[in-house]
Amino acid sequence: MKKLVYWALAIYVLYGIGMAWYLLVVADISIPPQWKGTSADPATFLTPKELELSGEYSRWKDLLFFLSIPYEWIIYFGLLAFGAAQALRTWIEQTAKWFPVQSALYAFWLSLIITALSLPFDFAGYHLSRAYGVSTQSVTSWFRDRLTDFFVHTVLLVFIAAVLYWLIRRFGRRWWLYAWMLCVPFMIFFLFIQPVVIDPLYNDFYPLKDKKLEAKILGLASEANIPAEHVFEVNMSEKTNALNAYVNGIGSHARIVLWDTTLQRLNEDEVLFIMAHEMGHYVMKHIYWWLAGYIVLAFFGLWLVSRMMRWIVARWGRYMGIRQLSDFASFPLLLLLVSLLNFAASPLVNVVSRYEEHAADRYAIELTGNKEAAISSFQKLTKAGLSEVNPPFVVKIFRYTHPTMLERIVFLEEYAPPLREGR
């Protein structure tokens, strides 16, 4: 097992060199000739210095992403191969005798170990964003957010570990089916509590100060049948120069949110287009389609994880110190398999997400009818976040949940409003 870890590290180094060569040297991010000089060409709305910084920042950010994913897998594999998962299990069993306490302790310490080992990559991402002027967050504030992340993720991990290992012990091979059945109410519950419980842990939310703009946004919301009485503003300028807005939550907990950076850098027409886009997701019920899609993926994912875990534990369990599937020492293996499957499914998930985002763009331009404001808002989003207008293909399929800025602006350039009746 230790030899396998060393081989994995060697492959990881070679992979990292290959990805660096591809992203920093080979990848073509140039604008197609037919769109040079148009509003889709970043040279028309970015300064030469901003163009240079955008290319550098995006390439390094993409490289960090592609290095961090397999690094996470190596952490899980290393915990299994070097006996850390087994040693932690043994210590927990000696410390506590009651199953719920054992599962909570194991999940807590596992979360702490993974968070600590992942911290270098997390800090590198923060430092990169800060160095290029995208992040404005202080180190103290950044660490405070990481502590909040640790708290939220650990609570979820404790809950998941307790439920999953109880199901494994209670139902044996069919544990995955009962786990999937519990996913549905859990996902719905999380969608309800996120806007009012999770999000405020990171930022302060307050009613939009510009009441004239709020009235116009609520007017759009009324046309979209969104049950919202207020528009919320969040103070993100303390953390970033990037722009964003969103509508999240379901039912009575639906919340319209604008970052203060968006209000500072976009004019009224641009803000209304951005909000119309977010409302398009609500009108077309994308959140429910997202929920249904993840329920289907969870079904097949949990089934695959259960079969793969049984096979791996039967074949190599003794080398990893895993006595049986219900052994807590198998938890890093479960997390490893889930991470692998999530990454494998990400191109498909991103394709669906990009389709929904394009549909929301279409909805927004049809609702507002202001092509100039739509194009300029995307240009300002690119400028504020130093985003790539035309990213490499591999980056697009694995990272982009939205169409590229090139695709979004080209769509607006070519958009022709539908003819009204009688014309």
mmCIF file of N, CA and C in Angstrom, residues 243-350:
data_model
loop_
_atom_site.group_PDB
_atom_site.id
_atom_site.type_symbol
_atom_site.label_atom_id
_atom_site.label_comp_id
_atom_site.label_asym_id
_atom_site.label_seq_id
_atom_site.Cartn_x
_atom_site.Cartn_y
_atom_site.Cartn_z
ATOM 1 N N LEU A 243 -18.093 40.798 -8.963
ATOM 2 C CA LEU A 243 -19.499 41.181 -8.945
ATOM 3 C C LEU A 243 -20.374 39.931 -8.947
ATOM 4 N N ASN A 244 -21.539 40.036 -8.308
ATOM 5 C CA ASN A 244 -22.447 38.894 -8.306
ATOM 6 C C ASN A 244 -23.825 39.324 -7.816
ATOM 7 N N ALA A 245 -24.812 38.532 -8.161
ATOM 8 C CA ALA A 245 -26.182 38.675 -7.675
ATOM 9 C C ALA A 245 -26.826 37.305 -7.812
ATOM 10 N N TYR A 246 -27.840 37.033 -7.011
ATOM 11 C CA TYR A 246 -28.473 35.717 -7.119
ATOM 12 C C TYR A 246 -29.847 35.717 -6.461
ATOM 13 N N VAL A 247 -30.637 34.719 -6.838
ATOM 14 C CA VAL A 247 -31.895 34.410 -6.165
ATOM 15 C C VAL A 247 -31.757 32.986 -5.663
ATOM 16 N N ASN A 248 -31.836 32.788 -4.347
ATOM 17 C CA ASN A 248 -31.718 31.432 -3.824
ATOM 18 C C ASN A 248 -32.842 31.153 -2.843
ATOM 19 N N GLY A 249 -32.893 29.892 -2.380
ATOM 20 C CA GLY A 249 -33.981 29.487 -1.512
ATOM 21 C C GLY A 249 -35.192 29.063 -2.321
ATOM 22 N N ILE A 250 -36.142 28.440 -1.642
ATOM 23 C CA ILE A 250 -37.374 28.015 -2.309
ATOM 24 C C ILE A 250 -38.558 28.425 -1.447
ATOM 25 N N GLY A 251 -39.726 28.583 -2.120
ATOM 26 C CA GLY A 251 -40.950 28.918 -1.405
ATOM 27 C C GLY A 251 -40.844 30.259 -0.708
ATOM 28 N N SER A 252 -41.282 30.289 0.540
ATOM 29 C CA SER A 252 -41.292 31.527 1.312
ATOM 30 C C SER A 252 -39.897 31.993 1.691
ATOM 31 N N HIS A 253 -38.909 31.122 1.510
ATOM 32 C CA HIS A 253 -37.533 31.493 1.863
ATOM 33 C C HIS A 253 -36.732 31.991 0.651
ATOM 34 N N ALA A 254 -37.396 32.202 -0.473
ATOM 35 C CA ALA A 254 -36.704 32.738 -1.649
ATOM 36 C C ALA A 254 -36.165 34.131 -1.326
ATOM 37 N N ARG A 255 -34.935 34.380 -1.724
ATOM 38 C CA ARG A 255 -34.287 35.645 -1.368
ATOM 39 C C ARG A 255 -33.530 36.203 -2.564
ATOM 40 N N ILE A 256 -33.774 37.477 -2.881
ATOM 41 C CA ILE A 256 -33.059 38.184 -3.943
ATOM 42 C C ILE A 256 -31.891 38.924 -3.300
ATOM 43 N N VAL A 257 -30.682 38.678 -3.796
ATOM 44 C CA VAL A 257 -29.485 39.232 -3.156
ATOM 45 C C VAL A 257 -28.585 39.897 -4.193
ATOM 46 N N LEU A 258 -28.088 41.078 -3.840
ATOM 47 C CA LEU A 258 -27.124 41.811 -4.660
ATOM 48 C C LEU A 258 -25.867 42.068 -3.844
ATOM 49 N N TRP A 259 -24.707 41.797 -4.435
ATOM 50 C CA TRP A 259 -23.459 42.207 -3.788
ATOM 51 C C TRP A 259 -23.325 43.722 -3.922
ATOM 52 N N ASP A 260 -22.765 44.354 -2.883
ATOM 53 C CA ASP A 260 -22.589 45.809 -2.956
ATOM 54 C C ASP A 260 -21.605 46.203 -4.050
ATOM 55 N N THR A 261 -20.679 45.319 -4.408
ATOM 56 C CA THR A 261 -19.753 45.615 -5.508
ATOM 57 C C THR A 261 -20.506 45.735 -6.830
ATOM 58 N N THR A 262 -21.557 44.943 -6.987
ATOM 59 C CA THR A 262 -22.382 45.014 -8.197
ATOM 60 C C THR A 262 -23.087 46.361 -8.276
ATOM 61 N N LEU A 263 -23.585 46.816 -7.142
ATOM 62 C CA LEU A 263 -24.274 48.101 -7.105
ATOM 63 C C LEU A 263 -23.318 49.262 -7.360
ATOM 64 N N GLN A 264 -22.074 49.108 -6.932
ATOM 65 C CA GLN A 264 -21.089 50.167 -7.079
ATOM 66 C C GLN A 264 -20.580 50.300 -8.521
ATOM 67 N N ARG A 265 -20.525 49.192 -9.243
ATOM 68 C CA ARG A 265 -19.852 49.196 -10.548
ATOM 69 C C ARG A 265 -20.790 49.103 -11.743
ATOM 70 N N LEU A 266 -22.030 48.695 -11.529
ATOM 71 C CA LEU A 266 -22.970 48.602 -12.635
ATOM 72 C C LEU A 266 -23.997 49.716 -12.532
ATOM 73 N N ASN A 267 -24.431 50.219 -13.692
ATOM 74 C CA ASN A 267 -25.500 51.212 -13.659
ATOM 75 C C ASN A 267 -26.850 50.513 -13.496
ATOM 76 N N GLU A 268 -27.899 51.290 -13.381
ATOM 77 C CA GLU A 268 -29.218 50.730 -13.067
ATOM 78 C C GLU A 268 -29.690 49.726 -14.106
ATOM 79 N N ASP A 269 -29.542 50.036 -15.391
ATOM 80 C CA ASP A 269 -29.995 49.128 -16.445
ATOM 81 C C ASP A 269 -29.218 47.808 -16.418
ATOM 82 N N GLU A 270 -27.936 47.888 -16.124
ATOM 83 C CA GLU A 270 -27.111 46.679 -16.044
ATOM 84 C C GLU A 270 -27.518 45.816 -14.854
ATOM 85 N N VAL A 271 -27.793 46.453 -13.726
ATOM 86 C CA VAL A 271 -28.252 45.710 -12.547
ATOM 87 C C VAL A 271 -29.572 45.019 -12.844
ATOM 88 N N LEU A 272 -30.482 45.707 -13.519
ATOM 89 C CA LEU A 272 -31.781 45.116 -13.836
ATOM 90 C C LEU A 272 -31.634 43.915 -14.767
ATOM 91 N N PHE A 273 -30.685 43.978 -15.703
ATOM 92 C CA PHE A 273 -30.457 42.817 -16.572
ATOM 93 C C PHE A 273 -29.935 41.638 -15.763
ATOM 94 N N ILE A 274 -28.955 41.901 -14.890
ATOM 95 C CA ILE A 274 -28.402 40.829 -14.061
ATOM 96 C C ILE A 274 -29.489 40.202 -13.193
ATOM 97 N N MET A 275 -30.347 41.033 -12.597
ATOM 98 C CA MET A 275 -31.417 40.509 -11.756
ATOM 99 C C MET A 275 -32.447 39.752 -12.584
ATOM 100 N N ALA A 276 -32.707 40.218 -13.795
ATOM 101 C CA ALA A 276 -33.646 39.495 -14.673
ATOM 102 C C ALA A 276 -33.095 38.110 -15.010
ATOM 103 N N HIS A 277 -31.774 38.031 -15.197
ATOM 104 C CA HIS A 277 -31.140 36.726 -15.435
ATOM 105 C C HIS A 277 -31.377 35.793 -14.252
ATOM 106 N N GLU A 278 -31.123 36.285 -13.044
ATOM 107 C CA GLU A 278 -31.302 35.444 -11.853
ATOM 108 C C GLU A 278 -32.766 35.055 -11.670
ATOM 109 N N MET A 279 -33.663 35.958 -11.984
ATOM 110 C CA MET A 279 -35.086 35.639 -11.889
ATOM 111 C C MET A 279 -35.503 34.604 -12.919
ATOM 112 N N GLY A 280 -34.791 34.605 -14.052
ATOM 113 C CA GLY A 280 -35.083 33.595 -15.073
ATOM 114 C C GLY A 280 -34.915 32.182 -14.534
ATOM 115 N N HIS A 281 -33.903 31.989 -13.693
ATOM 116 C CA HIS A 281 -33.717 30.673 -13.080
ATOM 117 C C HIS A 281 -34.940 30.282 -12.255
ATOM 118 N N TYR A 282 -35.489 31.267 -11.541
ATOM 119 C CA TYR A 282 -36.645 30.985 -10.692
ATOM 120 C C TYR A 282 -37.875 30.675 -11.543
ATOM 121 N N VAL A 283 -38.091 31.486 -12.573
ATOM 122 C CA VAL A 283 -39.268 31.320 -13.428
ATOM 123 C C VAL A 283 -39.251 29.962 -14.126
ATOM 124 N N MET A 284 -38.070 29.566 -14.622
ATOM 125 C CA MET A 284 -37.957 28.290 -15.338
ATOM 126 C C MET A 284 -37.716 27.115 -14.400
ATOM 127 N N LYS A 285 -37.838 27.400 -13.088
ATOM 128 C CA LYS A 285 -37.758 26.346 -12.070
ATOM 129 C C LYS A 285 -36.463 25.528 -12.161
ATOM 130 N N HIS A 286 -35.374 26.232 -12.445
ATOM 131 C CA HIS A 286 -34.093 25.530 -12.563
ATOM 132 C C HIS A 286 -33.669 24.893 -11.248
ATOM 133 N N ILE A 287 -34.040 25.506 -10.132
ATOM 134 C CA ILE A 287 -33.639 24.931 -8.849
ATOM 135 C C ILE A 287 -34.301 23.568 -8.628
ATOM 136 N N TYR A 288 -35.527 23.407 -9.150
ATOM 137 C CA TYR A 288 -36.209 22.115 -9.021
ATOM 138 C C TYR A 288 -35.619 21.095 -9.988
ATOM 139 N N TRP A 289 -35.249 21.549 -11.188
ATOM 140 C CA TRP A 289 -34.558 20.656 -12.118
ATOM 141 C C TRP A 289 -33.200 20.248 -11.563
ATOM 142 N N TRP A 290 -32.527 21.197 -10.929
ATOM 143 C CA TRP A 290 -31.250 20.878 -10.280
ATOM 144 C C TRP A 290 -31.451 19.833 -9.201
ATOM 145 N N LEU A 291 -32.500 20.016 -8.391
ATOM 146 C CA LEU A 291 -32.794 19.068 -7.315
ATOM 147 C C LEU A 291 -33.086 17.686 -7.881
ATOM 148 N N ALA A 292 -33.917 17.630 -8.933
ATOM 149 C CA ALA A 292 -34.254 16.339 -9.545
ATOM 150 C C ALA A 292 -33.018 15.677 -10.143
ATOM 151 N N GLY A 293 -32.168 16.470 -10.792
ATOM 152 C CA GLY A 293 -30.953 15.924 -11.400
ATOM 153 C C GLY A 293 -30.014 15.326 -10.371
ATOM 154 N N TYR A 294 -29.841 16.044 -9.249
ATOM 155 C CA TYR A 294 -28.939 15.538 -8.213
ATOM 156 C C TYR A 294 -29.520 14.318 -7.505
ATOM 157 N N ILE A 295 -30.838 14.234 -7.435
ATOM 158 C CA ILE A 295 -31.452 13.038 -6.854
ATOM 159 C C ILE A 295 -31.165 11.821 -7.734
ATOM 160 N N VAL A 296 -31.261 12.003 -9.053
ATOM 161 C CA VAL A 296 -30.944 10.902 -9.981
ATOM 162 C C VAL A 296 -29.466 10.533 -9.891
ATOM 163 N N LEU A 297 -28.579 11.554 -9.899
ATOM 164 C CA LEU A 297 -27.143 11.288 -9.785
ATOM 165 C C LEU A 297 -26.806 10.607 -8.459
ATOM 166 N N ALA A 298 -27.477 11.021 -7.390
ATOM 167 C CA ALA A 298 -27.229 10.412 -6.083
ATOM 168 C C ALA A 298 -27.615 8.941 -6.084
ATOM 169 N N PHE A 299 -28.696 8.604 -6.778
ATOM 170 C CA PHE A 299 -29.125 7.198 -6.850
ATOM 171 C C PHE A 299 -28.032 6.332 -7.467
ATOM 172 N N PHE A 300 -27.589 6.719 -8.655
ATOM 173 C CA PHE A 300 -26.562 5.913 -9.336
ATOM 174 C C PHE A 300 -25.207 6.031 -8.634
ATOM 175 N N GLY A 301 -24.914 7.214 -8.081
ATOM 176 C CA GLY A 301 -23.648 7.394 -7.395
ATOM 177 C C GLY A 301 -23.535 6.530 -6.152
ATOM 178 N N LEU A 302 -24.570 6.520 -5.324
ATOM 179 C CA LEU A 302 -24.544 5.705 -4.113
ATOM 180 C C LEU A 302 -24.508 4.216 -4.444
ATOM 181 N N TRP A 303 -25.214 3.823 -5.494
ATOM 182 C CA TRP A 303 -25.180 2.421 -5.925
ATOM 183 C C TRP A 303 -23.760 2.025 -6.348
ATOM 184 N N LEU A 304 -23.120 2.887 -7.134
ATOM 185 C CA LEU A 304 -21.748 2.602 -7.563
ATOM 186 C C LEU A 304 -20.785 2.580 -6.375
ATOM 187 N N VAL A 305 -20.934 3.540 -5.470
ATOM 188 C CA VAL A 305 -20.060 3.588 -4.300
ATOM 189 C C VAL A 305 -20.203 2.321 -3.463
ATOM 190 N N SER A 306 -21.427 1.849 -3.283
ATOM 191 C CA SER A 306 -21.633 0.643 -2.476
ATOM 192 C C SER A 306 -20.970 -0.577 -3.104
ATOM 193 N N ARG A 307 -21.096 -0.704 -4.415
ATOM 194 C CA ARG A 307 -20.489 -1.855 -5.096
ATOM 195 C C ARG A 307 -18.958 -1.759 -5.083
ATOM 196 N N MET A 308 -18.442 -0.569 -5.331
ATOM 197 C CA MET A 308 -16.990 -0.389 -5.347
ATOM 198 C C MET A 308 -16.397 -0.591 -3.954
ATOM 199 N N MET A 309 -17.088 -0.101 -2.928
ATOM 200 C CA MET A 309 -16.581 -0.272 -1.565
ATOM 201 C C MET A 309 -16.544 -1.737 -1.165
ATOM 202 N N ARG A 310 -17.601 -2.488 -1.499
ATOM 203 C CA ARG A 310 -17.623 -3.919 -1.160
ATOM 204 C C ARG A 310 -16.462 -4.653 -1.818
ATOM 205 N N TRP A 311 -16.214 -4.316 -3.083
ATOM 206 C CA TRP A 311 -15.149 -4.999 -3.823
ATOM 207 C C TRP A 311 -13.770 -4.623 -3.263
ATOM 208 N N ILE A 312 -13.559 -3.344 -2.994
ATOM 209 C CA ILE A 312 -12.259 -2.890 -2.498
ATOM 210 C C ILE A 312 -11.990 -3.437 -1.103
ATOM 211 N N VAL A 313 -12.992 -3.391 -0.236
ATOM 212 C CA VAL A 313 -12.801 -3.894 1.135
ATOM 213 C C VAL A 313 -12.526 -5.394 1.122
ATOM 214 N N ALA A 314 -13.255 -6.125 0.255
ATOM 215 C CA ALA A 314 -13.028 -7.577 0.169
ATOM 216 C C ALA A 314 -11.633 -7.884 -0.369
ATOM 217 N N ARG A 315 -11.150 -7.079 -1.303
ATOM 218 C CA ARG A 315 -9.871 -7.354 -1.960
ATOM 219 C C ARG A 315 -8.676 -6.800 -1.186
ATOM 220 N N TRP A 316 -8.788 -5.563 -0.692
ATOM 221 C CA TRP A 316 -7.633 -4.886 -0.080
ATOM 222 C C TRP A 316 -7.890 -4.383 1.337
ATOM 223 N N GLY A 317 -9.044 -4.711 1.892
ATOM 224 C CA GLY A 317 -9.391 -4.184 3.205
ATOM 225 C C GLY A 317 -8.355 -4.492 4.267
ATOM 226 N N ARG A 318 -7.798 -5.719 4.264
ATOM 227 C CA ARG A 318 -6.834 -6.093 5.310
ATOM 228 C C ARG A 318 -5.555 -5.269 5.212
ATOM 229 N N TYR A 319 -5.200 -4.809 4.010
ATOM 230 C CA TYR A 319 -3.998 -3.994 3.856
ATOM 231 C C TYR A 319 -4.214 -2.567 4.361
ATOM 232 N N MET A 320 -5.480 -2.146 4.393
ATOM 233 C CA MET A 320 -5.805 -0.792 4.850
ATOM 234 C C MET A 320 -6.310 -0.777 6.281
ATOM 235 N N GLY A 321 -6.378 -1.938 6.904
ATOM 236 C CA GLY A 321 -6.863 -2.014 8.283
ATOM 237 C C GLY A 321 -8.364 -1.896 8.399
ATOM 238 N N ILE A 322 -9.111 -2.159 7.305
ATOM 239 C CA ILE A 322 -10.570 -2.098 7.324
ATOM 240 C C ILE A 322 -11.100 -3.507 7.571
ATOM 241 N N ARG A 323 -11.762 -3.726 8.681
ATOM 242 C CA ARG A 323 -12.219 -5.056 9.042
ATOM 243 C C ARG A 323 -13.434 -5.490 8.229
ATOM 244 N N GLN A 324 -14.342 -4.528 8.001
ATOM 245 C CA GLN A 324 -15.551 -4.795 7.222
ATOM 246 C C GLN A 324 -16.129 -3.458 6.764
ATOM 247 N N LEU A 325 -17.167 -3.526 5.954
ATOM 248 C CA LEU A 325 -17.714 -2.294 5.383
ATOM 249 C C LEU A 325 -18.239 -1.343 6.455
ATOM 250 N N SER A 326 -18.774 -1.878 7.541
ATOM 251 C CA SER A 326 -19.350 -1.046 8.597
ATOM 252 C C SER A 326 -18.291 -0.452 9.524
ATOM 253 N N ASP A 327 -17.031 -0.729 9.253
ATOM 254 C CA ASP A 327 -15.923 -0.208 10.048
ATOM 255 C C ASP A 327 -15.709 1.274 9.718
ATOM 256 N N PHE A 328 -15.601 2.122 10.758
ATOM 257 C CA PHE A 328 -15.382 3.556 10.528
ATOM 258 C C PHE A 328 -14.124 3.830 9.705
ATOM 259 N N ALA A 329 -13.169 2.917 9.743
ATOM 260 C CA ALA A 329 -11.920 3.118 8.999
ATOM 261 C C ALA A 329 -12.151 3.158 7.498
ATOM 262 N N SER A 330 -13.344 2.740 7.037
ATOM 263 C CA SER A 330 -13.650 2.791 5.603
ATOM 264 C C SER A 330 -14.183 4.152 5.170
ATOM 265 N N PHE A 331 -14.384 5.077 6.124
ATOM 266 C CA PHE A 331 -14.961 6.382 5.775
ATOM 267 C C PHE A 331 -14.092 7.173 4.790
ATOM 268 N N PRO A 332 -12.749 7.223 4.967
ATOM 269 C CA PRO A 332 -11.942 7.916 3.951
ATOM 270 C C PRO A 332 -12.082 7.286 2.566
ATOM 271 N N LEU A 333 -12.267 5.961 2.509
ATOM 272 C CA LEU A 333 -12.479 5.297 1.228
ATOM 273 C C LEU A 333 -13.782 5.751 0.606
ATOM 274 N N LEU A 334 -14.831 5.855 1.405
ATOM 275 C CA LEU A 334 -16.116 6.324 0.898
ATOM 276 C C LEU A 334 -15.994 7.745 0.354
ATOM 277 N N LEU A 335 -15.319 8.622 1.104
ATOM 278 C CA LEU A 335 -15.144 10.004 0.646
ATOM 279 C C LEU A 335 -14.303 10.073 -0.619
ATOM 280 N N LEU A 336 -13.298 9.206 -0.734
ATOM 281 C CA LEU A 336 -12.470 9.152 -1.937
ATOM 282 C C LEU A 336 -13.302 8.779 -3.151
ATOM 283 N N LEU A 337 -14.131 7.755 -3.016
ATOM 284 C CA LEU A 337 -14.953 7.302 -4.143
ATOM 285 C C LEU A 337 -15.980 8.359 -4.533
ATOM 286 N N VAL A 338 -16.570 9.014 -3.541
ATOM 287 C CA VAL A 338 -17.535 10.081 -3.834
ATOM 288 C C VAL A 338 -16.856 11.225 -4.584
ATOM 289 N N SER A 339 -15.644 11.600 -4.156
ATOM 290 C CA SER A 339 -14.910 12.669 -4.823
ATOM 291 C C SER A 339 -14.561 12.299 -6.263
ATOM 292 N N LEU A 340 -14.127 11.067 -6.475
ATOM 293 C CA LEU A 340 -13.809 10.596 -7.826
ATOM 294 C C LEU A 340 -15.032 10.640 -8.729
ATOM 295 N N LEU A 341 -16.170 10.163 -8.229
ATOM 296 C CA LEU A 341 -17.390 10.142 -9.040
ATOM 297 C C LEU A 341 -17.897 11.553 -9.300
ATOM 298 N N ASN A 342 -17.781 12.441 -8.307
ATOM 299 C CA ASN A 342 -18.188 13.837 -8.515
ATOM 300 C C ASN A 342 -17.383 14.478 -9.637
ATOM 301 N N PHE A 343 -16.077 14.235 -9.628
ATOM 302 C CA PHE A 343 -15.226 14.809 -10.675
ATOM 303 C C PHE A 343 -15.567 14.213 -12.034
ATOM 304 N N ALA A 344 -15.807 12.900 -12.065
ATOM 305 C CA ALA A 344 -16.147 12.240 -13.330
ATOM 306 C C ALA A 344 -17.472 12.750 -13.890
ATOM 307 N N ALA A 345 -18.404 13.095 -13.003
ATOM 308 C CA ALA A 345 -19.719 13.563 -13.451
ATOM 309 C C ALA A 345 -19.743 15.054 -13.743
ATOM 310 N N SER A 346 -18.709 15.792 -13.330
ATOM 311 C CA SER A 346 -18.735 17.252 -13.462
ATOM 312 C C SER A 346 -18.902 17.753 -14.901
ATOM 313 N N PRO A 347 -18.297 17.115 -15.934
ATOM 314 C CA PRO A 347 -18.556 17.618 -17.289
ATOM 315 C C PRO A 347 -20.035 17.576 -17.673
ATOM 316 N N LEU A 348 -20.723 16.487 -17.291
ATOM 317 C CA LEU A 348 -22.153 16.387 -17.591
ATOM 318 C C LEU A 348 -22.944 17.422 -16.808
ATOM 319 N N VAL A 349 -22.646 17.549 -15.521
ATOM 320 C CA VAL A 349 -23.341 18.530 -14.684
ATOM 321 C C VAL A 349 -23.122 19.935 -15.226
ATOM 322 N N ASN A 350 -21.910 20.235 -15.661
ATOM 323 C CA ASN A 350 -21.598 21.565 -16.179
ATOM 324 C C ASN A 350 -22.301 21.849 -17.498
#
